[in-house]
mmCIF file of C-alpha atoms and ligand atoms in Angstrom:
data_model
loop_
_atom_site.group_PDB
_atom_site.id
_atom_site.type_symbol
_atom_site.label_atom_id
_atom_site.label_comp_id
_atom_site.label_asym_id
_atom_site.label_seq_id
_atom_site.Cartn_x
_atom_site.Cartn_y
_atom_site.Cartn_z
ATOM 1 C CA UNK S 107 8.350 -12.542 -6.223
ATOM 2 C CA UNK S 108 11.120 -10.986 -4.227
ATOM 3 C CA UNK S 109 10.092 -8.190 -2.016
ATOM 4 C CA UNK S 110 12.612 -5.772 -3.536
ATOM 5 C CA UNK S 111 10.785 -5.859 -6.925
ATOM 6 C CA UNK S 112 7.679 -4.324 -5.527
ATOM 7 C CA UNK S 113 6.395 -1.045 -6.731
ATOM 8 C CA UNK S 114 6.203 1.972 -4.303
ATOM 9 C CA UNK S 115 2.386 1.905 -3.903
ATOM 10 C CA UNK S 116 2.600 -1.913 -3.030
ATOM 11 C CA UNK S 117 5.346 -1.266 -0.475
ATOM 12 C CA UNK S 118 3.351 1.626 0.970
ATOM 13 C CA UNK S 119 0.237 -0.635 1.369
ATOM 14 C CA UNK S 120 1.677 -3.953 2.195
ATOM 15 C CA UNK S 121 5.266 -4.116 3.312
ATOM 16 C CA UNK S 122 6.078 -3.899 6.975
ATOM 17 C CA UNK S 123 2.712 -4.860 8.422
ATOM 18 C CA UNK S 124 1.938 -7.002 11.440
ATOM 19 C CA UNK S 125 0.162 -10.085 10.130
ATOM 20 C CA UNK S 126 -3.067 -10.759 11.915
ATOM 21 C CA UNK S 127 -2.718 -14.573 12.295
ATOM 22 C CA UNK S 128 -5.429 -14.906 14.800
ATOM 23 C CA UNK S 129 -8.449 -13.085 13.275
ATOM 24 C CA UNK S 130 -7.238 -12.557 9.624
ATOM 25 C CA UNK S 131 -7.978 -8.941 9.686
ATOM 26 C CA UNK S 132 -6.841 -6.762 6.748
ATOM 27 C CA UNK S 133 -4.701 -4.385 8.782
ATOM 28 C CA UNK S 134 -1.989 -4.707 11.371
ATOM 29 C CA UNK S 135 -3.302 -5.434 14.908
ATOM 30 C CA UNK S 136 -1.691 -2.860 17.392
ATOM 31 C CA UNK S 137 0.423 -4.227 20.159
ATOM 32 C CA UNK S 138 0.559 -1.480 22.791
ATOM 33 C CA UNK S 139 2.366 -3.589 25.544
ATOM 34 C CA UNK S 140 5.245 -1.929 27.376
ATOM 35 C CA UNK S 141 5.840 -5.193 29.179
ATOM 36 C CA UNK S 142 6.879 -8.574 27.370
ATOM 37 C CA UNK S 143 8.100 -12.026 28.502
ATOM 38 C CA UNK S 144 11.887 -12.274 28.921
ATOM 39 C CA UNK S 145 12.338 -15.971 29.291
ATOM 40 C CA UNK S 146 11.963 -18.387 26.323
ATOM 41 C CA UNK S 147 11.632 -15.680 23.731
ATOM 42 C CA UNK S 148 13.672 -14.931 20.823
ATOM 43 C CA UNK S 149 13.734 -11.204 21.321
ATOM 44 C CA UNK S 150 13.411 -9.224 24.548
ATOM 45 C CA UNK S 151 10.903 -6.558 23.473
ATOM 46 C CA UNK S 152 10.533 -3.137 25.109
ATOM 47 C CA UNK S 153 9.279 0.132 23.417
ATOM 48 C CA UNK S 154 12.488 1.991 24.238
ATOM 49 C CA UNK S 155 14.377 -0.820 22.512
ATOM 50 C CA UNK S 156 12.651 0.112 19.253
ATOM 51 C CA UNK S 157 11.513 -3.599 18.784
ATOM 52 C CA UNK S 158 7.786 -3.996 19.609
ATOM 53 C CA UNK S 159 5.907 -5.830 16.765
ATOM 54 C CA UNK S 160 4.475 -2.604 15.321
ATOM 55 C CA UNK S 161 7.776 -0.600 15.524
ATOM 56 C CA UNK S 162 9.791 -3.374 13.909
ATOM 57 C CA UNK S 163 7.164 -3.888 11.112
ATOM 58 C CA UNK S 164 7.134 -0.230 10.107
ATOM 59 C CA UNK S 165 10.966 0.011 10.003
ATOM 60 C CA UNK S 166 10.743 -2.700 7.240
ATOM 61 C CA UNK S 167 8.468 -0.456 5.128
ATOM 62 C CA UNK S 168 10.687 2.635 5.576
ATOM 63 C CA UNK S 169 13.835 0.653 4.742
ATOM 64 C CA UNK S 170 12.357 -0.683 1.573
ATOM 65 C CA UNK S 171 10.970 2.696 0.505
ATOM 66 C CA UNK S 172 14.533 4.180 0.874
ATOM 67 C CA UNK S 173 16.118 1.037 -0.694
ATOM 68 C CA UNK S 174 18.255 0.317 2.271
ATOM 69 C CA UNK S 175 18.803 -2.787 4.486
ATOM 70 C CA UNK S 176 17.252 -1.449 7.709
ATOM 71 C CA UNK S 177 15.386 1.366 9.347
ATOM 72 C CA UNK S 178 14.439 2.839 12.751
ATOM 73 C CA UNK S 179 11.605 4.997 13.843
ATOM 74 C CA UNK S 180 11.666 7.725 16.371
ATOM 75 C CA UNK S 181 9.494 9.946 18.554
ATOM 76 C CA UNK S 182 10.134 12.910 16.318
ATOM 77 C CA UNK S 183 12.287 14.048 13.406
ATOM 78 C CA UNK S 184 14.674 15.849 15.740
ATOM 79 C CA UNK S 185 15.089 12.533 17.928
ATOM 80 C CA UNK S 186 16.093 10.902 14.619
ATOM 81 C CA UNK S 187 18.484 13.678 13.571
ATOM 82 C CA UNK S 188 20.092 14.051 17.058
ATOM 83 C CA UNK S 189 20.574 10.396 17.774
ATOM 84 C CA UNK S 190 21.987 9.616 14.421
ATOM 85 C CA UNK S 191 24.397 12.498 14.618
ATOM 86 C CA UNK S 192 25.596 11.475 18.064
ATOM 87 C CA UNK S 193 25.890 7.899 16.892
ATOM 88 C CA UNK S 194 28.623 8.803 14.515
ATOM 89 C CA UNK S 195 30.283 11.836 16.060
ATOM 90 C CA UNK S 196 32.374 11.703 19.194
ATOM 91 C CA UNK S 197 34.389 14.224 21.156
ATOM 92 C CA UNK S 198 37.226 15.499 18.905
ATOM 93 C CA UNK S 199 35.337 14.685 15.601
ATOM 94 C CA UNK S 200 34.170 17.126 13.041
ATOM 95 C CA UNK S 201 31.030 17.477 10.935
ATOM 96 C CA UNK S 202 30.476 19.540 7.793
ATOM 97 C CA UNK S 203 27.039 20.630 7.432
ATOM 98 C CA UNK S 204 25.405 22.305 4.557
ATOM 99 C CA UNK S 205 24.305 25.866 4.849
ATOM 100 C CA UNK S 206 20.615 26.346 4.974
ATOM 101 C CA UNK S 207 19.491 23.627 7.389
ATOM 102 C CA UNK S 208 16.233 23.010 9.141
ATOM 103 C CA UNK S 209 16.183 25.385 12.025
ATOM 104 C CA UNK S 210 15.900 22.556 14.634
ATOM 105 C CA UNK S 211 18.946 20.873 13.193
ATOM 106 C CA UNK S 212 20.950 24.101 13.169
ATOM 107 C CA UNK S 213 20.020 24.763 16.730
ATOM 108 C CA UNK S 214 20.928 21.287 17.923
ATOM 109 C CA UNK S 215 24.393 21.681 16.429
ATOM 110 C CA UNK S 216 25.176 25.257 17.737
ATOM 111 C CA UNK S 217 23.577 24.839 21.045
ATOM 112 C CA UNK S 218 24.707 21.198 21.932
ATOM 113 C CA UNK S 219 27.769 20.179 20.070
ATOM 114 C CA UNK S 220 30.281 22.247 22.175
ATOM 115 C CA UNK S 221 29.042 20.249 25.182
ATOM 116 C CA UNK S 222 30.101 17.017 23.478
ATOM 117 C CA UNK S 223 33.327 18.378 22.110
ATOM 118 C CA UNK S 224 32.109 17.956 18.576
ATOM 119 C CA UNK S 225 33.592 20.453 15.988
ATOM 120 C CA UNK S 226 31.523 21.704 13.149
ATOM 121 C CA UNK S 227 31.540 23.956 10.122
ATOM 122 C CA UNK S 228 28.775 25.149 7.845
ATOM 123 C CA UNK S 229 29.355 25.549 4.116
ATOM 124 C CA UNK S 230 29.338 28.879 2.380
ATOM 125 C CA UNK S 231 27.212 27.458 -0.438
ATOM 126 C CA UNK S 232 26.268 24.252 -2.238
ATOM 127 C CA UNK S 233 29.211 23.702 -4.612
ATOM 128 C CA UNK S 234 31.850 20.993 -4.481
ATOM 129 C CA UNK S 235 34.421 23.474 -3.346
ATOM 130 C CA UNK S 236 32.136 24.769 -0.653
ATOM 131 C CA UNK S 237 32.193 21.301 0.891
ATOM 132 C CA UNK S 238 35.800 20.194 0.211
ATOM 133 C CA UNK S 239 37.065 23.486 1.661
ATOM 134 C CA UNK S 240 35.485 22.680 5.015
ATOM 135 C CA UNK S 241 36.642 19.050 5.272
ATOM 136 C CA UNK S 242 39.363 18.489 7.896
ATOM 137 C CA UNK S 243 41.483 15.472 8.940
ATOM 138 C CA UNK S 244 38.934 14.668 11.766
ATOM 139 C CA UNK S 245 35.838 15.161 9.587
ATOM 140 C CA UNK S 246 33.620 12.120 10.113
ATOM 141 C CA UNK S 247 30.217 13.280 8.759
ATOM 142 C CA UNK S 248 28.799 15.368 5.995
ATOM 143 C CA UNK S 249 25.146 16.436 6.538
ATOM 144 C CA UNK S 250 22.899 17.829 3.825
ATOM 145 C CA UNK S 251 19.312 18.550 3.289
ATOM 146 C CA UNK S 252 17.798 18.960 -0.218
ATOM 147 C CA UNK S 253 15.669 20.551 -1.421
ATOM 148 C CA UNK S 254 16.582 23.152 1.116
ATOM 149 C CA UNK S 255 14.221 25.349 3.154
ATOM 150 C CA UNK S 256 12.814 27.827 2.090
ATOM 151 C CA UNK S 257 14.574 28.504 -1.265
ATOM 152 C CA UNK S 258 14.366 24.942 -2.505
ATOM 153 C CA UNK S 259 17.991 24.915 -3.379
ATOM 154 C CA UNK S 260 19.323 21.494 -4.456
ATOM 155 C CA UNK S 261 22.508 19.798 -3.257
ATOM 156 C CA UNK S 262 24.268 17.393 -5.704
ATOM 157 C CA UNK S 263 23.998 14.071 -3.955
ATOM 158 C CA UNK S 264 26.331 12.149 -6.432
ATOM 159 C CA UNK S 265 28.974 14.853 -5.686
ATOM 160 C CA UNK S 266 28.564 14.564 -1.919
ATOM 161 C CA UNK S 267 28.967 10.812 -1.743
ATOM 162 C CA UNK S 268 31.922 10.933 -4.159
ATOM 163 C CA UNK S 269 33.936 13.437 -1.970
ATOM 164 C CA UNK S 270 32.919 11.768 1.156
ATOM 165 C CA UNK S 271 33.914 8.111 -0.083
ATOM 166 C CA UNK S 272 37.385 9.355 -0.965
ATOM 167 C CA UNK S 273 37.970 10.199 2.635
ATOM 168 C CA UNK S 274 35.783 7.637 4.480
ATOM 169 C CA UNK S 275 33.277 10.060 5.608
ATOM 170 C CA UNK S 276 29.749 9.046 6.556
ATOM 171 C CA UNK S 277 27.052 10.946 4.499
ATOM 172 C CA UNK S 278 23.647 11.810 6.038
ATOM 173 C CA UNK S 279 20.710 13.468 4.449
ATOM 174 C CA UNK S 280 17.555 15.057 5.780
ATOM 175 C CA UNK S 281 15.202 13.780 3.051
ATOM 176 C CA UNK S 282 12.046 15.220 4.572
ATOM 177 C CA UNK S 283 11.177 17.758 1.843
ATOM 178 C CA UNK S 284 11.513 15.340 -1.011
ATOM 179 C CA UNK S 285 10.122 12.228 0.909
ATOM 180 C CA UNK S 286 11.130 8.802 -0.423
ATOM 181 C CA UNK S 287 8.585 9.051 -3.092
ATOM 182 C CA UNK S 288 10.429 11.838 -4.877
ATOM 183 C CA UNK S 289 13.994 11.041 -3.902
ATOM 184 C CA UNK S 290 16.076 7.976 -2.940
ATOM 185 C CA UNK S 291 19.507 9.346 -2.049
ATOM 186 C CA UNK S 292 20.843 5.772 -1.655
ATOM 187 C CA UNK S 293 20.701 5.709 -5.405
ATOM 188 C CA UNK S 294 23.444 8.301 -5.432
ATOM 189 C CA UNK S 295 25.418 6.659 -2.637
ATOM 190 C CA UNK S 296 24.243 8.620 0.359
ATOM 191 C CA UNK S 297 24.649 6.406 3.594
ATOM 192 C CA UNK S 298 22.007 7.577 6.010
ATOM 193 C CA UNK S 299 18.628 8.999 5.078
ATOM 194 C CA UNK S 300 16.607 10.773 7.815
ATOM 195 C CA UNK S 301 13.098 12.036 7.900
ATOM 196 C CA UNK S 302 10.748 14.020 9.965
ATOM 197 C CA UNK S 303 7.915 11.608 9.557
ATOM 198 C CA UNK S 304 5.829 14.422 10.924
ATOM 199 C CA UNK S 305 5.721 15.729 7.441
ATOM 200 C CA UNK S 306 5.030 13.697 4.128
ATOM 201 C CA UNK S 307 5.117 10.260 5.830
ATOM 202 C CA UNK S 308 2.510 11.400 8.334
ATOM 203 C CA UNK S 309 0.900 13.615 5.855
ATOM 204 C CA UNK S 310 -2.224 14.756 7.841
ATOM 205 C CA UNK S 311 -0.796 17.233 10.253
ATOM 206 C CA UNK S 312 -1.617 14.922 13.228
ATOM 207 C CA UNK S 313 1.620 12.932 14.021
ATOM 208 C CA UNK S 314 4.955 13.771 15.322
ATOM 209 C CA UNK S 315 7.500 11.058 14.357
ATOM 210 C CA UNK S 316 10.977 10.586 12.790
ATOM 211 C CA UNK S 317 12.662 7.887 10.731
ATOM 212 C CA UNK S 318 16.099 6.687 9.768
ATOM 213 C CA UNK S 319 17.035 4.286 6.820
ATOM 214 C CA UNK S 320 20.547 2.918 6.355
ATOM 215 C CA UNK S 321 22.729 -0.298 6.082
ATOM 216 C CA UNK S 322 22.263 -2.922 8.835
ATOM 217 C CA UNK S 323 25.587 -1.992 10.278
ATOM 218 C CA UNK S 324 24.749 1.766 10.433
ATOM 219 C CA UNK S 325 21.353 1.147 12.036
ATOM 220 C CA UNK S 326 22.902 -1.147 14.732
ATOM 221 C CA UNK S 327 25.281 1.685 15.470
ATOM 222 C CA UNK S 328 22.381 4.190 15.687
ATOM 223 C CA UNK S 329 20.408 1.686 17.728
ATOM 224 C CA UNK S 330 23.155 1.248 20.295
ATOM 225 C CA UNK S 331 22.912 4.894 21.376
ATOM 226 C CA UNK S 332 19.100 5.287 20.560
ATOM 227 C CA UNK S 333 18.170 2.872 23.473
ATOM 228 C CA UNK S 334 20.159 5.136 25.691
ATOM 229 C CA UNK S 335 18.866 8.396 24.554
ATOM 230 C CA UNK S 336 15.263 6.943 24.481
ATOM 231 C CA UNK S 337 13.606 8.782 21.697
ATOM 232 C CA UNK S 338 11.285 5.948 20.662
ATOM 233 C CA UNK S 339 7.804 6.271 19.157
ATOM 234 C CA UNK S 340 4.651 5.105 20.937
ATOM 235 C CA UNK S 341 3.063 2.098 19.342
ATOM 236 C CA UNK S 342 -0.273 4.072 18.939
ATOM 237 C CA UNK S 343 1.534 6.635 16.763
ATOM 238 C CA UNK S 344 3.473 3.910 14.971
ATOM 239 C CA UNK S 345 0.145 2.421 13.865
ATOM 240 C CA UNK S 346 -1.245 5.647 12.807
ATOM 241 C CA UNK S 347 2.019 6.394 10.799
ATOM 242 C CA UNK S 348 1.726 2.880 9.194
ATOM 243 C CA UNK S 349 -1.878 3.822 8.009
ATOM 244 C CA UNK S 350 -0.647 7.220 6.767
ATOM 245 C CA UNK S 351 2.031 5.773 4.828
ATOM 246 C CA UNK S 352 -0.200 3.426 2.810
ATOM 247 C CA UNK S 353 -1.397 6.459 0.924
ATOM 248 C CA UNK S 354 1.746 8.351 0.799
ATOM 249 C CA UNK S 355 2.613 8.032 -2.912
ATOM 250 C CA UNK S 356 -0.875 8.946 -3.817
ATOM 251 C CA UNK S 357 -0.694 12.056 -1.679
ATOM 252 C CA UNK S 358 2.737 13.106 -2.664
ATOM 253 C CA UNK S 359 1.999 12.611 -6.284
ATOM 254 C CA UNK S 360 -1.091 14.932 -6.044
ATOM 255 C CA UNK S 361 0.925 17.402 -4.162
ATOM 256 C CA UNK S 362 3.660 17.355 -6.704
ATOM 257 C CA UNK S 363 1.231 18.003 -9.496
ATOM 258 C CA UNK S 364 -0.548 20.761 -7.724
ATOM 259 C CA UNK S 365 2.665 22.538 -6.662
ATOM 260 C CA UNK S 366 4.051 22.435 -10.257
ATOM 261 C CA UNK S 367 0.805 23.874 -11.632
ATOM 262 C CA UNK S 368 0.649 26.554 -8.896
ATOM 263 C CA UNK S 369 4.437 27.442 -9.373
ATOM 264 C CA UNK S 370 3.692 28.148 -13.060
ATOM 265 C CA UNK S 371 0.625 30.112 -12.196
ATOM 266 C CA UNK S 372 2.236 32.198 -9.621
ATOM 267 C CA UNK S 373 5.343 32.726 -11.861
ATOM 268 C CA UNK S 374 3.066 34.374 -14.382
ATOM 269 C CA UNK S 375 1.325 36.545 -11.804
ATOM 270 C CA UNK S 376 2.074 40.172 -12.031
ATOM 271 C CA UNK S 377 2.092 40.543 -8.269
ATOM 272 C CA UNK S 378 4.710 37.932 -7.771
ATOM 273 C CA UNK S 379 8.361 38.926 -7.904
ATOM 274 C CA UNK S 380 9.881 35.419 -7.842
ATOM 275 C CA UNK S 381 8.897 31.690 -7.434
ATOM 276 C CA UNK S 382 11.337 29.104 -6.030
ATOM 277 C CA UNK S 383 10.284 25.622 -7.241
ATOM 278 C CA UNK S 384 12.930 23.083 -8.583
ATOM 279 C CA UNK S 385 10.369 21.863 -11.053
ATOM 280 C CA UNK S 386 10.586 25.245 -12.947
ATOM 281 C CA UNK S 387 12.826 25.433 -15.909
ATOM 282 C CA UNK S 388 14.320 28.703 -14.685
ATOM 283 C CA UNK S 389 15.057 27.396 -11.275
ATOM 284 C CA UNK S 390 18.877 27.482 -11.017
ATOM 285 C CA UNK S 391 19.132 23.866 -9.915
ATOM 286 C CA UNK S 392 16.449 22.599 -12.189
ATOM 287 C CA UNK S 393 18.722 20.227 -14.138
ATOM 288 C CA UNK S 394 20.202 18.654 -10.990
ATOM 289 C CA UNK S 395 16.742 18.355 -9.503
ATOM 290 C CA UNK S 396 15.700 16.506 -12.630
ATOM 291 C CA UNK S 397 18.570 14.155 -12.245
ATOM 292 C CA UNK S 398 18.130 13.169 -8.764
ATOM 293 C CA UNK S 399 14.345 13.611 -8.040
ATOM 294 C CA UNK S 400 11.425 11.746 -9.574
ATOM 295 C CA UNK S 401 9.086 14.431 -8.538
ATOM 296 C CA UNK S 402 9.627 18.015 -7.426
ATOM 297 C CA UNK S 403 7.596 17.801 -4.135
ATOM 298 C CA UNK S 404 4.682 19.964 -2.833
ATOM 299 C CA UNK S 405 6.934 22.595 -1.306
ATOM 300 C CA UNK S 406 7.483 25.993 -3.041
ATOM 301 C CA UNK S 407 8.205 29.481 -2.083
ATOM 302 C CA UNK S 408 7.237 32.791 -3.719
ATOM 303 C CA UNK S 409 8.080 36.430 -3.140
ATOM 304 C CA UNK S 410 5.303 39.049 -3.363
ATOM 305 C CA UNK S 411 6.260 42.376 -5.103
ATOM 306 C CA UNK S 412 7.527 44.891 -2.488
ATOM 307 C CA UNK S 413 4.329 47.047 -2.624
ATOM 308 C CA UNK S 414 2.237 44.243 -1.108
ATOM 309 C CA UNK S 415 1.909 43.374 2.582
ATOM 310 C CA UNK S 416 2.716 39.703 3.048
ATOM 311 C CA UNK S 417 0.864 39.519 6.396
ATOM 312 C CA UNK S 418 -2.232 40.934 4.985
ATOM 313 C CA UNK S 419 -2.028 38.645 1.998
ATOM 314 C CA UNK S 420 -1.807 35.508 4.228
ATOM 315 C CA UNK S 421 -4.667 36.877 6.420
ATOM 316 C CA UNK S 422 -6.891 37.174 3.260
ATOM 317 C CA UNK S 423 -6.417 33.533 2.373
ATOM 318 C CA UNK S 424 -9.570 31.508 3.244
ATOM 319 C CA UNK S 425 -8.694 28.016 2.251
ATOM 320 C CA UNK S 426 -4.869 27.926 2.679
ATOM 321 C CA UNK S 427 -4.077 28.114 6.276
ATOM 322 C CA UNK S 428 -1.265 30.055 8.025
ATOM 323 C CA UNK S 429 0.651 27.435 9.681
ATOM 324 C CA UNK S 430 4.127 26.455 10.922
ATOM 325 C CA UNK S 431 4.355 22.890 9.821
ATOM 326 C CA UNK S 432 4.156 21.372 6.332
ATOM 327 C CA UNK S 433 3.444 18.530 3.982
ATOM 328 C CA UNK S 434 -0.120 17.824 5.190
ATOM 329 C CA UNK S 435 -2.918 17.010 2.736
ATOM 330 C CA UNK S 436 -4.160 20.438 3.528
ATOM 331 C CA UNK S 437 -2.241 23.541 1.970
ATOM 332 C CA UNK S 438 -0.447 25.738 4.390
ATOM 333 C CA UNK S 439 1.572 28.874 4.201
ATOM 334 C CA UNK S 440 4.108 30.756 6.316
ATOM 335 C CA UNK S 441 6.401 33.805 6.453
ATOM 336 C CA UNK S 442 10.033 32.526 6.894
ATOM 337 C CA UNK S 443 11.089 35.998 8.061
ATOM 338 C CA UNK S 444 8.555 35.639 10.964
ATOM 339 C CA UNK S 445 9.090 31.983 11.832
ATOM 340 C CA UNK S 446 12.249 29.855 10.898
ATOM 341 C CA UNK S 447 14.426 32.908 10.350
ATOM 342 C CA UNK S 448 12.895 35.308 12.930
ATOM 343 C CA UNK S 449 15.991 35.356 14.974
ATOM 344 C CA UNK S 450 18.299 36.442 12.358
ATOM 345 C CA UNK S 451 19.060 40.226 11.825
ATOM 346 C CA UNK S 452 17.192 41.736 8.862
ATOM 347 C CA UNK S 453 20.716 42.113 7.179
ATOM 348 C CA UNK S 454 21.440 38.495 7.658
ATOM 349 C CA UNK S 455 17.950 37.580 6.382
ATOM 350 C CA UNK S 456 18.494 39.819 3.372
ATOM 351 C CA UNK S 457 22.006 38.179 2.608
ATOM 352 C CA UNK S 458 20.201 34.694 2.664
ATOM 353 C CA UNK S 459 17.483 35.890 0.327
ATOM 354 C CA UNK S 460 14.819 35.746 2.980
ATOM 355 C CA UNK S 461 12.777 38.885 2.403
ATOM 356 C CA UNK S 462 9.597 40.003 4.235
ATOM 357 C CA UNK S 463 7.547 39.312 1.118
ATOM 358 C CA UNK S 464 8.841 35.652 0.882
ATOM 359 C CA UNK S 465 6.212 33.001 1.590
ATOM 360 C CA UNK S 466 6.809 29.222 2.016
ATOM 361 C CA UNK S 467 3.723 27.324 0.602
ATOM 362 C CA UNK S 468 3.207 23.663 1.420
ATOM 363 C CA UNK S 469 0.765 22.663 -1.268
ATOM 364 C CA UNK S 470 -1.947 20.157 -0.401
ATOM 365 C CA UNK S 471 -4.224 17.840 -2.361
ATOM 366 C CA UNK S 472 -7.093 20.289 -2.629
ATOM 367 C CA UNK S 473 -8.433 20.922 -6.326
ATOM 368 C CA UNK S 474 -5.972 23.073 -8.042
ATOM 369 C CA UNK S 475 -8.702 25.634 -9.124
ATOM 370 C CA UNK S 476 -9.816 26.250 -5.604
ATOM 371 C CA UNK S 477 -6.320 26.984 -4.469
ATOM 372 C CA UNK S 478 -5.880 29.443 -7.463
ATOM 373 C CA UNK S 479 -9.123 31.061 -6.598
ATOM 374 C CA UNK S 480 -8.074 31.494 -2.983
ATOM 375 C CA UNK S 481 -4.721 32.879 -3.937
ATOM 376 C CA UNK S 482 -6.298 35.210 -6.515
ATOM 377 C CA UNK S 483 -8.955 36.595 -3.981
ATOM 378 C CA UNK S 484 -6.045 37.273 -1.533
ATOM 379 C CA UNK S 485 -4.201 39.123 -4.333
ATOM 380 C CA UNK S 486 -7.283 41.091 -5.100
ATOM 381 C CA UNK S 487 -7.760 41.899 -1.357
ATOM 382 C CA UNK S 488 -4.208 43.235 -0.814
ATOM 383 C CA UNK S 489 -3.991 45.119 -4.147
ATOM 384 C CA UNK S 490 -7.305 46.762 -3.411
ATOM 385 C CA UNK S 491 -8.891 45.574 -6.705
ATOM 386 C CA UNK S 492 -12.295 44.258 -6.959
ATOM 387 C CA UNK S 493 -12.666 40.539 -6.759
ATOM 388 C CA UNK S 494 -13.495 39.400 -10.177
ATOM 389 C CA UNK S 495 -15.682 36.358 -9.962
ATOM 390 C CA UNK S 496 -14.792 33.980 -12.624
HETATM 391 C C1 PLP X 268 10.029 19.440 10.599
HETATM 392 C C2 PLP X 268 11.410 19.053 10.239
HETATM 393 C C3 PLP X 268 12.368 18.503 11.001
HETATM 394 C C4 PLP X 268 12.107 18.144 12.357
HETATM 395 O O1 PLP X 268 11.188 17.225 12.610
HETATM 396 P P1 PLP X 268 10.223 17.084 14.075
HETATM 397 O O2 PLP X 268 9.364 15.969 13.686
HETATM 398 O O3 PLP X 268 9.494 18.396 14.111
HETATM 399 O O4 PLP X 268 11.089 16.856 15.074
HETATM 400 C C5 PLP X 268 13.630 18.168 10.527
HETATM 401 N N1 PLP X 268 13.989 18.483 9.182
HETATM 402 C C6 PLP X 268 13.071 19.140 8.351
HETATM 403 C C7 PLP X 268 13.427 19.364 7.003
HETATM 404 C C8 PLP X 268 11.776 19.357 8.863
HETATM 405 O O5 PLP X 268 10.808 20.012 8.006
#
């Protein structure tokens, strides 16, 4: 059987492992060497060359999950994003970036690109015209992120790849929120898929890593600068990431399922003003999400009615942790107004739809009823009602 015919769970479990030829153990042995022979060998290996046995093996798994020829893994999602952008953007080039990007990506662009002489524009919205109106003669890259953080807006991947191909522009996506389980942008012609593997790929809130998947030619181009910038991943973490990824589909499917049920439950709640989840029929981009995603992810946001104090609500939660990051097996929640969007003025936050009552919820794999009970007791606590035990 050809490898490309394997199903996702099989790829997660078996593809891209280091075979234990010596002892026939079931899992990849770990090769932590930072020093390898250089004579009489096919490959000169070194961790910062991204080519230790464990690094190379895991790249195969990532590439196959994203349906591309090759992959690379990095020390963090930002190492993957920064290295990849700098591989394709040189002084005098221009990049169009989607509005509403991960804060670290936004900071990288606005704080560093001037130093490199790279020009950039952010779109005003998500429509075709929003993108084409920003494209210039020297545009080399279009960079998108879908679903977006925290309002879960969807960018049309087929549209992006069509307008880019007409003008020989390379398309990049931050596919972190969807994970390769829910979305394969390569199916729609997107060139380069980037992940913060700290999130769904790691999945247990204990790894910081990044990943890129693309054609052999694009990965070579990225590798050429990656070895100079040096953002490689330690083999110990590579091994842990490989272990995590074996259960990625099981975890993500459970998170999808919980998130959809909780989104519906929250939508019907009298103390919730609005729920943002692409899996809900009344989400403005539901049809588009349905077209390009297999599942709607474990990420959702909801807005409390104005009378409620969001901080008090979060402090009242017992199971769901207040936490900065996302995508772990444990449910976490945060206030975008106090974290990712804290540096914006309150007017700008309002313009972007980020109210003080908006909460971003990363749904874990706990039993749905326990999560509902936790949310309900927090609603009771902030609305000063008696807790009604079921
Ligand atoms: C966390 C995150 C990143 C950055 O990843 P790190 O691993 O923290 O460097 C990039 N994009 C998205 C969407 C993220 O959630």
